[in-house]
PDB file of C-alpha atoms in Angstrom:
ATOM      1  CA  MET A 222     148.642  46.845 -92.600  1.00  0.00           C
ATOM      2  CA  ARG A 223     149.644  45.128 -95.846  1.00  0.00           C
ATOM      3  CA  ARG A 224     146.124  45.637 -97.243  1.00  0.00           C
ATOM      4  CA  VAL A 225     146.301  49.375 -96.575  1.00  0.00           C
ATOM      5  CA  LEU A 226     149.714  49.594 -98.196  1.00  0.00           C
ATOM      6  CA  PHE A 227     148.514  47.529-101.173  1.00  0.00           C
ATOM      7  CA  PHE A 228     145.419  49.742-101.546  1.00  0.00           C
ATOM      8  CA  GLY A 229     147.597  52.873-101.491  1.00  0.00           C
ATOM      9  CA  VAL A 230     149.905  51.459-104.158  1.00  0.00           C
ATOM     10  CA  LEU A 231     146.905  50.324-106.228  1.00  0.00           C
ATOM     11  CA  MET A 232     145.287  53.776-106.029  1.00  0.00           C
ATOM     12  CA  SER A 233     148.514  55.478-107.073  1.00  0.00           C
ATOM     13  CA  VAL A 234     148.441  53.373-110.248  1.00  0.00           C
ATOM     14  CA  VAL A 235     144.692  53.706-110.901  1.00  0.00           C
ATOM     15  CA  VAL A 236     144.384  57.469-110.237  1.00  0.00           C
ATOM     16  CA  PRO A 237     146.326  59.479-112.828  1.00  0.00           C
ATOM     17  CA  ALA A 238     148.883  62.043-111.717  1.00  0.00           C
ATOM     18  CA  GLY A 239     147.567  65.579-111.591  1.00  0.00           C
ATOM     19  CA  PHE A 240     143.957  64.554-110.987  1.00  0.00           C
ATOM     20  CA  ALA A 241     141.666  67.270-109.642  1.00  0.00           C
ATOM     21  CA  ARG A 242     140.951  67.468-105.947  1.00  0.00           C
ATOM     22  CA  ALA A 243     137.464  66.518-104.815  1.00  0.00           C
ATOM     23  CA  ASP A 244     136.679  70.110-103.924  1.00  0.00           C
ATOM     24  CA  SER A 245     137.979  71.383-107.230  1.00  0.00           C
ATOM     25  CA  ALA A 246     135.836  72.659-110.048  1.00  0.00           C
ATOM     26  CA  SER A 247     138.820  71.789-112.206  1.00  0.00           C
ATOM     27  CA  ALA A 248     137.583  68.215-112.232  1.00  0.00           C
ATOM     28  CA  ILE A 249     136.092  69.419-115.515  1.00  0.00           C
ATOM     29  CA  SER A 250     139.119  69.534-117.743  1.00  0.00           C
ATOM     30  CA  GLY A 251     140.137  72.631-119.660  1.00  0.00           C
ATOM     31  CA  LYS A 252     138.852  76.177-119.713  1.00  0.00           C
ATOM     32  CA  MET A 253     135.194  77.028-120.292  1.00  0.00           C
ATOM     33  CA  ALA A 254     135.736  78.692-123.661  1.00  0.00           C
ATOM     34  CA  ASP A 255     132.118  78.351-124.847  1.00  0.00           C
ATOM     35  CA  LEU A 256     130.666  80.623-122.159  1.00  0.00           C
ATOM     36  CA  PRO A 257     130.877  84.115-123.671  1.00  0.00           C
ATOM     37  CA  SER A 258     128.990  86.160-121.039  1.00  0.00           C
ATOM     38  CA  GLY A 259     128.530  86.492-117.304  1.00  0.00           C
ATOM     39  CA  GLU A 260     124.951  85.320-117.656  1.00  0.00           C
ATOM     40  CA  ALA A 261     126.013  82.198-119.591  1.00  0.00           C
ATOM     41  CA  ILE A 262     128.642  81.399-116.967  1.00  0.00           C
ATOM     42  CA  TYR A 263     126.119  81.884-114.156  1.00  0.00           C
ATOM     43  CA  ARG A 264     123.546  79.657-115.825  1.00  0.00           C
ATOM     44  CA  HIS A 265     126.064  76.914-116.650  1.00  0.00           C
ATOM     45  CA  ILE A 266     128.068  76.858-113.416  1.00  0.00           C
ATOM     46  CA  CYS A 267     126.593  78.916-110.591  1.00  0.00           C
ATOM     47  CA  GLN A 268     122.839  78.497-110.707  1.00  0.00           C
ATOM     48  CA  SER A 269     122.907  74.787-109.886  1.00  0.00           C
ATOM     49  CA  CYS A 270     123.786  75.780-106.313  1.00  0.00           C
ATOM     50  CA  HIS A 271     122.820  79.450-106.021  1.00  0.00           C
ATOM     51  CA  MET A 272     119.550  78.834-107.935  1.00  0.00           C
ATOM     52  CA  ALA A 273     118.233  80.596-111.048  1.00  0.00           C
ATOM     53  CA  ASP A 274     116.930  83.503-108.959  1.00  0.00           C
ATOM     54  CA  GLY A 275     120.124  83.833-106.886  1.00  0.00           C
ATOM     55  CA  GLN A 276     118.277  82.951-103.656  1.00  0.00           C
ATOM     56  CA  GLY A 277     120.664  80.176-102.615  1.00  0.00           C
ATOM     57  CA  ALA A 278     119.475  76.977-100.971  1.00  0.00           C
ATOM     58  CA  VAL A 279     119.392  75.017 -97.744  1.00  0.00           C
ATOM     59  CA  GLY A 280     119.210  71.262 -97.453  1.00  0.00           C
ATOM     60  CA  ALA A 281     121.106  68.005 -97.129  1.00  0.00           C
ATOM     61  CA  GLY A 282     123.414  69.607 -94.605  1.00  0.00           C
ATOM     62  CA  ALA A 283     124.428  72.430 -96.933  1.00  0.00           C
ATOM     63  CA  GLN A 284     123.621  76.100 -96.878  1.00  0.00           C
ATOM     64  CA  ILE A 285     124.287  77.827-100.188  1.00  0.00           C
ATOM     65  CA  PRO A 286     124.364  81.598 -99.678  1.00  0.00           C
ATOM     66  CA  ALA A 287     121.975  83.834-101.549  1.00  0.00           C
ATOM     67  CA  LEU A 288     123.494  86.185-104.092  1.00  0.00           C
ATOM     68  CA  ALA A 289     120.240  88.139-104.285  1.00  0.00           C
ATOM     69  CA  HIS A 290     120.288  91.413-102.328  1.00  0.00           C
ATOM     70  CA  ASN A 291     123.707  90.505-100.952  1.00  0.00           C
ATOM     71  CA  PRO A 292     125.627  93.439 -99.418  1.00  0.00           C
ATOM     72  CA  ARG A 293     128.875  91.419 -99.515  1.00  0.00           C
ATOM     73  CA  LEU A 294     128.865  91.908-103.288  1.00  0.00           C
ATOM     74  CA  GLN A 295     129.352  95.662-102.839  1.00  0.00           C
ATOM     75  CA  VAL A 296     133.120  95.248-103.232  1.00  0.00           C
ATOM     76  CA  ALA A 297     133.834  93.439-106.521  1.00  0.00           C
ATOM     77  CA  SER A 298     137.025  91.827-105.255  1.00  0.00           C
ATOM     78  CA  TYR A 299     135.050  89.781-102.697  1.00  0.00           C
ATOM     79  CA  PRO A 300     133.056  87.618-105.157  1.00  0.00           C
ATOM     80  CA  ALA A 301     136.075  87.442-107.481  1.00  0.00           C
ATOM     81  CA  THR A 302     138.223  86.075-104.653  1.00  0.00           C
ATOM     82  CA  VAL A 303     135.555  83.537-103.700  1.00  0.00           C
ATOM     83  CA  ILE A 304     135.198  82.383-107.315  1.00  0.00           C
ATOM     84  CA  LEU A 305     138.955  82.043-107.754  1.00  0.00           C
ATOM     85  CA  ASN A 306     139.769  80.415-104.409  1.00  0.00           C
ATOM     86  CA  GLY A 307     136.532  78.827-103.254  1.00  0.00           C
ATOM     87  CA  TYR A 308     135.036  79.311 -99.817  1.00  0.00           C
ATOM     88  CA  GLY A 309     133.543  76.805 -97.422  1.00  0.00           C
ATOM     89  CA  ALA A 310     131.880  74.105 -99.504  1.00  0.00           C
ATOM     90  CA  MET A 311     132.198  76.113-102.733  1.00  0.00           C
ATOM     91  CA  PRO A 312     135.016  74.822-104.942  1.00  0.00           C
ATOM     92  CA  TRP A 313     137.578  77.084-106.513  1.00  0.00           C
ATOM     93  CA  PHE A 314     137.161  77.909-110.197  1.00  0.00           C
ATOM     94  CA  SER A 315     140.555  79.440-110.973  1.00  0.00           C
ATOM     95  CA  GLY A 316     141.552  76.473-113.122  1.00  0.00           C
ATOM     96  CA  LEU A 317     138.301  76.589-115.063  1.00  0.00           C
ATOM     97  CA  LEU A 318     137.516  80.241-115.823  1.00  0.00           C
ATOM     98  CA  SER A 319     139.649  82.867-117.533  1.00  0.00           C
ATOM     99  CA  ASP A 320     140.217  86.290-115.955  1.00  0.00           C
ATOM    100  CA  LYS A 321     137.644  87.786-118.321  1.00  0.00           C
ATOM    101  CA  GLN A 322     135.077  85.102-117.487  1.00  0.00           C
ATOM    102  CA  VAL A 323     135.535  85.680-113.742  1.00  0.00           C
ATOM    103  CA  ALA A 324     135.128  89.428-114.280  1.00  0.00           C
ATOM    104  CA  ASP A 325     132.047  88.855-116.452  1.00  0.00           C
ATOM    105  CA  VAL A 326     130.272  86.614-113.924  1.00  0.00           C
ATOM    106  CA  VAL A 327     131.186  88.943-111.045  1.00  0.00           C
ATOM    107  CA  ASP A 328     129.744  91.892-112.978  1.00  0.00           C
ATOM    108  CA  TYR A 329     126.640  89.825-113.765  1.00  0.00           C
ATOM    109  CA  ILE A 330     125.848  88.802-110.185  1.00  0.00           C
ATOM    110  CA  ARG A 331     126.568  92.333-108.930  1.00  0.00           C
ATOM    111  CA  THR A 332     123.981  93.827-111.326  1.00  0.00           C
ATOM    112  CA  HIS A 333     121.269  91.150-111.096  1.00  0.00           C
ATOM    113  CA  PHE A 334     119.140  89.490-108.411  1.00  0.00           C
ATOM    114  CA  GLY A 335     118.284  92.823-106.803  1.00  0.00           C
ATOM    115  CA  ASN A 336     121.936  93.923-106.638  1.00  0.00           C
ATOM    116  CA  ASN A 337     122.755  97.309-108.115  1.00  0.00           C
ATOM    117  CA  TYR A 338     126.546  97.580-107.946  1.00  0.00           C
ATOM    118  CA  LYS A 339     127.449  99.154-111.276  1.00  0.00           C
ATOM    119  CA  ASP A 340     131.243  99.487-110.944  1.00  0.00           C
ATOM    120  CA  LYS A 341     132.902  96.764-112.976  1.00  0.00           C
ATOM    121  CA  ILE A 342     135.901  94.636-112.133  1.00  0.00           C
ATOM    122  CA  ASN A 343     138.623  94.525-114.765  1.00  0.00           C
ATOM    123  CA  PRO A 344     140.106  91.200-115.941  1.00  0.00           C
ATOM    124  CA  SER A 345     143.567  92.582-115.075  1.00  0.00           C
ATOM    125  CA  GLU A 346     142.406  92.989-111.460  1.00  0.00           C
ATOM    126  CA  VAL A 347     141.244  89.370-111.505  1.00  0.00           C
ATOM    127  CA  ALA A 348     144.631  88.286-112.891  1.00  0.00           C
ATOM    128  CA  PHE A 349     146.328  89.994-109.956  1.00  0.00           C
ATOM    129  CA  MET A 350     144.083  88.117-107.494  1.00  0.00           C
ATOM    130  CA  ARG A 351     144.443  84.745-109.225  1.00  0.00           C
ATOM    131  CA  PRO A 352     146.236  82.119-107.132  1.00  0.00           C
ATOM    132  CA  HIS A 353     149.475  80.834-108.565  1.00  0.00           C
ATOM    133  CA  LEU A 354     148.776  77.180-109.289  1.00  0.00           C
ATOM    134  CA  THR A 355     151.158  74.440-110.253  1.00  0.00           C
ATOM    135  CA  ALA A 356     150.538  72.653-113.547  1.00  0.00           C
ATOM    136  CA  GLU A 357     149.125  69.684-111.608  1.00  0.00           C
ATOM    137  CA  GLU A 358     146.554  71.889-109.861  1.00  0.00           C
ATOM    138  CA  GLN A 359     145.376  73.497-113.088  1.00  0.00           C
TER     139      GLN A 359
END
């Protein structure tokens, strides 16, 4: 019991306050200011799991959903909510992407990979959907 208590105390000293959760994309510190378009955001963040062609992937116990020809993307608020809050094994990106960047990547995936949903989501709509995070969570 003393070892467990000692380990807990040791970890509280070693791990800085406000560290990102394991399932948090915010483990990368700060906003992604150098990604000026939905395509750039997709290539830098999303394609490592959803693949360059948006087909998703299966393996190692994970199933990454395809974005290609995905009818769930018909309503723009759905992918925006998933990007902001995470879903399943996908981490949340609300601490990493600005409202405009979320809107840009949503618009990109909804008009590429065989998707043809032309109505755009506005950054102000994304702001309304954004979870209210504490400073430690951001």
